[in-house]
Amino acid sequence: GVPLEAANGPQVKDRLRSNTEAAVAAGVYGVPTLAIGDELFWGLDAMPMARAYLADPGLFASGEMARVSNLPMATVRPR
């Protein structure tokens, strides 16, 4: 294993900071977040939607999914 004191080292903190900045830049809002292509699925309750998207990548391009994608969002993390 890795010694506990290694978690406090500057390399670990730099890596955490870098990963956090990359997640914010990608639009990640919370955890867990699953990225499939340009789509982000946030929260465990989104996993069925992610599976449906994997089965049909055009799922969000038409019908009701396309309509709701144009509704206002309550919050958006700036990229």
CSV table of N, CA, C and O in Angstrom, one decimal:
chain,number,residue,atom,x,y,z
A,1,GLY,N,0.8,-1.2,0.0
A,1,GLY,CA,0.0,0.0,0.0
A,1,GLY,C,0.8,1.3,0.0
A,1,GLY,O,2.1,1.2,0.1
A,2,VAL,N,0.2,2.3,0.0
A,2,VAL,CA,0.8,3.7,0.0
A,2,VAL,C,0.8,4.2,1.4
A,2,VAL,O,-0.3,4.2,2.1
A,3,PRO,N,1.9,4.7,1.9
A,3,PRO,CA,1.8,5.3,3.3
A,3,PRO,C,0.9,6.4,3.4
A,3,PRO,O,0.7,7.2,2.4
A,4,LEU,N,0.2,6.6,4.5
A,4,LEU,CA,-0.8,7.6,4.7
A,4,LEU,C,-0.2,9.0,4.5
A,4,LEU,O,-0.8,9.9,3.9
A,5,GLU,N,1.0,9.2,5.0
A,5,GLU,CA,1.6,10.5,4.9
A,5,GLU,C,1.8,10.9,3.4
A,5,GLU,O,2.0,12.1,3.1
A,6,ALA,N,1.9,10.0,2.5
A,6,ALA,CA,2.0,10.3,1.1
A,6,ALA,C,0.9,11.1,0.5
A,6,ALA,O,1.0,11.9,-0.4
A,7,ALA,N,-0.3,10.9,1.1
A,7,ALA,CA,-1.5,11.6,0.7
A,7,ALA,C,-1.4,13.1,1.0
A,7,ALA,O,-2.1,13.9,0.3
A,8,ASN,N,-0.5,13.5,1.8
A,8,ASN,CA,-0.4,15.0,2.1
A,8,ASN,C,0.7,15.6,1.3
A,8,ASN,O,1.0,16.8,1.5
A,9,GLY,N,1.4,14.8,0.5
A,9,GLY,CA,2.5,15.4,-0.3
A,9,GLY,C,2.1,16.3,-1.4
A,9,GLY,O,0.9,16.3,-1.8
A,10,PRO,N,3.0,17.2,-1.8
A,10,PRO,CA,2.6,18.2,-2.8
A,10,PRO,C,2.2,17.6,-4.2
A,10,PRO,O,1.4,18.2,-4.9
A,11,GLN,N,2.8,16.4,-4.6
A,11,GLN,CA,2.4,15.8,-5.8
A,11,GLN,C,0.9,15.4,-5.8
A,11,GLN,O,0.2,15.6,-6.8
A,12,VAL,N,0.5,14.9,-4.7
A,12,VAL,CA,-0.9,14.4,-4.6
A,12,VAL,C,-1.8,15.7,-4.6
A,12,VAL,O,-2.8,15.7,-5.4
A,13,LYS,N,-1.5,16.7,-3.9
A,13,LYS,CA,-2.3,17.9,-3.9
A,13,LYS,C,-2.3,18.6,-5.3
A,13,LYS,O,-3.3,19.1,-5.7
A,14,ASP,N,-1.2,18.6,-6.0
A,14,ASP,CA,-1.1,19.2,-7.3
A,14,ASP,C,-2.0,18.4,-8.3
A,14,ASP,O,-2.7,18.9,-9.1
A,15,ARG,N,-2.0,17.1,-8.1
A,15,ARG,CA,-2.8,16.2,-9.0
A,15,ARG,C,-4.3,16.4,-8.7
A,15,ARG,O,-5.1,16.5,-9.7
A,16,LEU,N,-4.7,16.5,-7.5
A,16,LEU,CA,-6.0,16.8,-7.1
A,16,LEU,C,-6.5,18.1,-7.7
A,16,LEU,O,-7.6,18.2,-8.2
A,17,ARG,N,-5.7,19.1,-7.5
A,17,ARG,CA,-6.0,20.5,-8.0
A,17,ARG,C,-6.2,20.4,-9.6
A,17,ARG,O,-7.1,20.9,-10.1
A,18,SER,N,-5.3,19.7,-10.2
A,18,SER,CA,-5.3,19.6,-11.7
A,18,SER,C,-6.6,18.9,-12.1
A,18,SER,O,-7.3,19.3,-13.1
A,19,ASN,N,-6.9,17.8,-11.5
A,19,ASN,CA,-8.1,17.0,-11.8
A,19,ASN,C,-9.4,17.8,-11.6
A,19,ASN,O,-10.3,17.7,-12.4
A,20,THR,N,-9.4,18.6,-10.5
A,20,THR,CA,-10.6,19.4,-10.2
A,20,THR,C,-10.7,20.5,-11.2
A,20,THR,O,-11.9,20.7,-11.7
A,21,GLU,N,-9.7,21.1,-11.6
A,21,GLU,CA,-9.8,22.2,-12.6
A,21,GLU,C,-10.2,21.6,-14.0
A,21,GLU,O,-11.0,22.2,-14.7
A,22,ALA,N,-9.8,20.4,-14.3
A,22,ALA,CA,-10.2,19.8,-15.6
A,22,ALA,C,-11.7,19.4,-15.5
A,22,ALA,O,-12.4,19.6,-16.5
A,23,ALA,N,-12.1,18.9,-14.3
A,23,ALA,CA,-13.5,18.6,-14.2
A,23,ALA,C,-14.4,19.8,-14.3
A,23,ALA,O,-15.5,19.8,-15.0
A,24,VAL,N,-14.0,20.9,-13.7
A,24,VAL,CA,-14.8,22.2,-13.8
A,24,VAL,C,-14.8,22.6,-15.2
A,24,VAL,O,-15.9,23.0,-15.7
A,25,ALA,N,-13.7,22.6,-15.9
A,25,ALA,CA,-13.6,23.0,-17.3
A,25,ALA,C,-14.5,22.2,-18.2
A,25,ALA,O,-15.1,22.7,-19.2
A,26,ALA,N,-14.7,20.9,-17.8
A,26,ALA,CA,-15.5,20.0,-18.6
A,26,ALA,C,-17.0,20.2,-18.3
A,26,ALA,O,-17.9,19.6,-19.0
A,27,GLY,N,-17.4,20.9,-17.3
A,27,GLY,CA,-18.7,21.1,-16.9
A,27,GLY,C,-19.3,20.2,-15.8
A,27,GLY,O,-20.5,20.1,-15.6
A,28,VAL,N,-18.4,19.5,-15.2
A,28,VAL,CA,-18.8,18.6,-14.1
A,28,VAL,C,-19.4,19.4,-13.0
A,28,VAL,O,-18.8,20.4,-12.6
A,29,TYR,N,-20.5,19.0,-12.5
A,29,TYR,CA,-21.2,19.7,-11.5
A,29,TYR,C,-21.2,19.0,-10.1
A,29,TYR,O,-21.2,19.6,-9.1
A,30,GLY,N,-21.2,17.7,-10.1
A,30,GLY,CA,-21.2,16.9,-8.9
A,30,GLY,C,-20.7,15.5,-9.2
A,30,GLY,O,-20.2,15.2,-10.2
A,31,VAL,N,-20.7,14.7,-8.1
A,31,VAL,CA,-20.3,13.4,-8.2
A,31,VAL,C,-21.4,12.4,-7.8
A,31,VAL,O,-22.2,12.8,-7.0
A,32,PRO,N,-21.5,11.3,-8.4
A,32,PRO,CA,-20.7,10.8,-9.5
A,32,PRO,C,-21.1,11.5,-10.8
A,32,PRO,O,-22.3,11.7,-11.0
A,33,THR,N,-20.2,11.7,-11.7
A,33,THR,CA,-20.5,12.2,-13.1
A,33,THR,C,-19.8,11.2,-14.0
A,33,THR,O,-18.7,10.8,-13.9
A,34,LEU,N,-20.6,10.8,-15.0
A,34,LEU,CA,-20.2,9.9,-16.0
A,34,LEU,C,-20.2,10.7,-17.3
A,34,LEU,O,-21.2,11.3,-17.7
A,35,ALA,N,-19.0,10.7,-18.0
A,35,ALA,CA,-18.9,11.4,-19.3
A,35,ALA,C,-18.9,10.4,-20.4
A,35,ALA,O,-18.1,9.4,-20.4
A,36,ILE,N,-19.9,10.6,-21.3
A,36,ILE,CA,-19.9,9.7,-22.5
A,36,ILE,C,-19.9,10.7,-23.7
A,36,ILE,O,-20.9,11.4,-24.0
A,37,GLY,N,-18.8,10.7,-24.4
A,37,GLY,CA,-18.6,11.7,-25.4
A,37,GLY,C,-18.7,13.1,-24.8
A,37,GLY,O,-18.0,13.4,-23.8
A,38,ASP,N,-19.6,14.0,-25.4
A,38,ASP,CA,-19.8,15.3,-24.8
A,38,ASP,C,-20.9,15.4,-23.8
A,38,ASP,O,-21.2,16.4,-23.3
A,39,GLU,N,-21.6,14.3,-23.6
A,39,GLU,CA,-22.7,14.2,-22.6
A,39,GLU,C,-22.2,13.9,-21.2
A,39,GLU,O,-21.3,13.1,-21.0
A,40,LEU,N,-22.7,14.6,-20.2
A,40,LEU,CA,-22.4,14.4,-18.8
A,40,LEU,C,-23.7,13.9,-18.2
A,40,LEU,O,-24.8,14.5,-18.3
A,41,PHE,N,-23.5,12.8,-17.4
A,41,PHE,CA,-24.6,12.2,-16.7
A,41,PHE,C,-24.3,12.3,-15.2
A,41,PHE,O,-23.3,11.8,-14.8
A,42,TRP,N,-25.1,13.1,-14.4
A,42,TRP,CA,-24.7,13.4,-13.1
A,42,TRP,C,-25.7,12.7,-12.1
A,42,TRP,O,-26.9,12.8,-12.2
A,43,GLY,N,-25.1,12.0,-11.2
A,43,GLY,CA,-25.9,11.3,-10.1
A,43,GLY,C,-26.2,9.9,-10.5
A,43,GLY,O,-26.3,9.5,-11.6
A,44,LEU,N,-26.3,9.0,-9.4
A,44,LEU,CA,-26.7,7.6,-9.6
A,44,LEU,C,-28.0,7.5,-10.3
A,44,LEU,O,-28.2,6.5,-11.1
A,45,ASP,N,-28.9,8.4,-10.1
A,45,ASP,CA,-30.2,8.2,-10.7
A,45,ASP,C,-30.2,8.5,-12.2
A,45,ASP,O,-31.1,8.2,-12.9
A,46,ALA,N,-29.1,9.0,-12.7
A,46,ALA,CA,-28.9,9.2,-14.2
A,46,ALA,C,-28.3,8.0,-14.9
A,46,ALA,O,-28.2,8.0,-16.1
A,47,MET,N,-27.9,7.0,-14.2
A,47,MET,CA,-27.3,5.8,-14.8
A,47,MET,C,-28.2,5.1,-15.8
A,47,MET,O,-27.8,4.7,-16.9
A,48,PRO,N,-29.6,4.9,-15.5
A,48,PRO,CA,-30.4,4.4,-16.5
A,48,PRO,C,-30.5,5.2,-17.8
A,48,PRO,O,-30.5,4.6,-18.9
A,49,MET,N,-30.4,6.5,-17.7
A,49,MET,CA,-30.4,7.4,-18.9
A,49,MET,C,-29.1,7.2,-19.6
A,49,MET,O,-29.1,7.2,-20.8
A,50,ALA,N,-28.0,7.1,-18.9
A,50,ALA,CA,-26.7,6.8,-19.5
A,50,ALA,C,-26.7,5.5,-20.3
A,50,ALA,O,-26.2,5.5,-21.4
A,51,ARG,N,-27.3,4.5,-19.7
A,51,ARG,CA,-27.4,3.2,-20.4
A,51,ARG,C,-28.2,3.4,-21.7
A,51,ARG,O,-27.9,2.8,-22.7
A,52,ALA,N,-29.3,4.1,-21.6
A,52,ALA,CA,-30.2,4.3,-22.7
A,52,ALA,C,-29.5,5.1,-23.8
A,52,ALA,O,-29.6,4.8,-25.0
A,53,TYR,N,-28.7,6.1,-23.4
A,53,TYR,CA,-27.9,6.8,-24.4
A,53,TYR,C,-26.8,6.0,-25.1
A,53,TYR,O,-26.6,6.1,-26.3
A,54,LEU,N,-26.2,5.1,-24.3
A,54,LEU,CA,-25.2,4.1,-24.9
A,54,LEU,C,-25.9,3.2,-26.0
A,54,LEU,O,-25.3,2.9,-27.0
A,55,ALA,N,-27.1,2.8,-25.7
A,55,ALA,CA,-27.9,2.0,-26.6
A,55,ALA,C,-28.3,2.7,-27.8
A,55,ALA,O,-28.4,2.1,-28.9
A,56,ASP,N,-28.6,4.0,-27.7
A,56,ASP,CA,-29.0,4.9,-28.8
A,56,ASP,C,-28.5,6.3,-28.7
A,56,ASP,O,-29.1,7.2,-28.1
A,57,PRO,N,-27.3,6.5,-29.2
A,57,PRO,CA,-26.6,7.8,-29.1
A,57,PRO,C,-27.4,9.0,-29.7
A,57,PRO,O,-27.2,10.1,-29.4
A,58,GLY,N,-28.4,8.7,-30.5
A,58,GLY,CA,-29.3,9.7,-31.1
A,58,GLY,C,-30.5,10.1,-30.2
A,58,GLY,O,-31.3,10.9,-30.5
A,59,LEU,N,-30.5,9.5,-29.0
A,59,LEU,CA,-31.6,9.6,-28.1
A,59,LEU,C,-32.0,11.1,-27.8
A,59,LEU,O,-33.1,11.4,-27.7
A,60,PHE,N,-31.0,11.9,-27.7
A,60,PHE,CA,-31.3,13.3,-27.3
A,60,PHE,C,-31.5,14.2,-28.4
A,60,PHE,O,-31.8,15.4,-28.2
A,61,ALA,N,-31.5,13.7,-29.6
A,61,ALA,CA,-31.5,14.6,-30.8
A,61,ALA,C,-33.0,14.8,-31.3
A,61,ALA,O,-33.2,15.6,-32.2
A,62,SER,N,-33.9,14.0,-30.9
A,62,SER,CA,-35.3,14.2,-31.4
A,62,SER,C,-36.4,14.0,-30.3
A,62,SER,O,-36.1,13.6,-29.2
A,63,GLY,N,-37.6,14.3,-30.7
A,63,GLY,CA,-38.7,14.1,-29.8
A,63,GLY,C,-38.7,14.9,-28.5
A,63,GLY,O,-38.2,16.0,-28.5
A,64,GLU,N,-39.2,14.3,-27.5
A,64,GLU,CA,-39.3,14.9,-26.2
A,64,GLU,C,-37.9,15.3,-25.6
A,64,GLU,O,-37.8,16.4,-25.0
A,65,MET,N,-36.9,14.5,-25.8
A,65,MET,CA,-35.6,14.8,-25.3
A,65,MET,C,-35.0,16.0,-25.9
A,65,MET,O,-34.4,16.8,-25.2
A,66,ALA,N,-35.2,16.2,-27.2
A,66,ALA,CA,-34.8,17.4,-27.9
A,66,ALA,C,-35.5,18.7,-27.3
A,66,ALA,O,-35.0,19.7,-27.1
A,67,ARG,N,-36.8,18.5,-27.1
A,67,ARG,CA,-37.6,19.6,-26.6
A,67,ARG,C,-37.2,20.0,-25.2
A,67,ARG,O,-36.9,21.2,-25.0
A,68,VAL,N,-37.0,19.1,-24.3
A,68,VAL,CA,-36.6,19.5,-23.0
A,68,VAL,C,-35.2,20.0,-22.9
A,68,VAL,O,-34.8,20.7,-22.0
A,69,SER,N,-34.3,19.6,-23.8
A,69,SER,CA,-33.0,20.1,-23.8
A,69,SER,C,-32.9,21.6,-24.1
A,69,SER,O,-31.9,22.3,-23.8
A,70,ASN,N,-34.0,22.2,-24.6
A,70,ASN,CA,-34.1,23.7,-24.8
A,70,ASN,C,-34.7,24.5,-23.7
A,70,ASN,O,-34.9,25.7,-23.8
A,71,LEU,N,-35.2,23.8,-22.7
A,71,LEU,CA,-35.8,24.5,-21.6
A,71,LEU,C,-34.7,25.1,-20.7
A,71,LEU,O,-33.6,24.7,-20.7
A,72,PRO,N,-35.1,26.2,-20.0
A,72,PRO,CA,-34.1,26.9,-19.2
A,72,PRO,C,-33.5,25.9,-18.1
A,72,PRO,O,-34.3,25.1,-17.6
A,73,MET,N,-32.3,26.1,-17.7
A,73,MET,CA,-31.6,25.3,-16.7
A,73,MET,C,-31.6,26.1,-15.4
A,73,MET,O,-31.4,27.3,-15.4
A,74,ALA,N,-31.8,25.4,-14.3
A,74,ALA,CA,-31.8,26.1,-13.0
A,74,ALA,C,-30.4,26.6,-12.6
A,74,ALA,O,-30.3,27.7,-12.1
A,75,THR,N,-29.4,25.8,-13.0
A,75,THR,CA,-28.0,26.3,-12.7
A,75,THR,C,-27.1,25.7,-13.8
A,75,THR,O,-27.3,24.6,-14.2
A,76,VAL,N,-26.1,26.5,-14.1
A,76,VAL,CA,-25.1,26.0,-15.1
A,76,VAL,C,-23.8,26.5,-14.6
A,76,VAL,O,-23.6,27.7,-14.2
A,77,ARG,N,-22.8,25.5,-14.5
A,77,ARG,CA,-21.5,25.9,-14.1
A,77,ARG,C,-20.8,26.5,-15.3
A,77,ARG,O,-20.7,25.9,-16.4
A,78,PRO,N,-20.2,27.7,-15.2
A,78,PRO,CA,-19.5,28.4,-16.3
A,78,PRO,C,-18.3,27.5,-16.7
A,78,PRO,O,-17.6,27.0,-15.9
A,79,ARG,N,-18.1,27.5,-18.0
A,79,ARG,CA,-16.9,26.7,-18.5
A,79,ARG,C,-15.8,27.7,-18.9
A,79,ARG,O,-16.0,28.8,-19.3
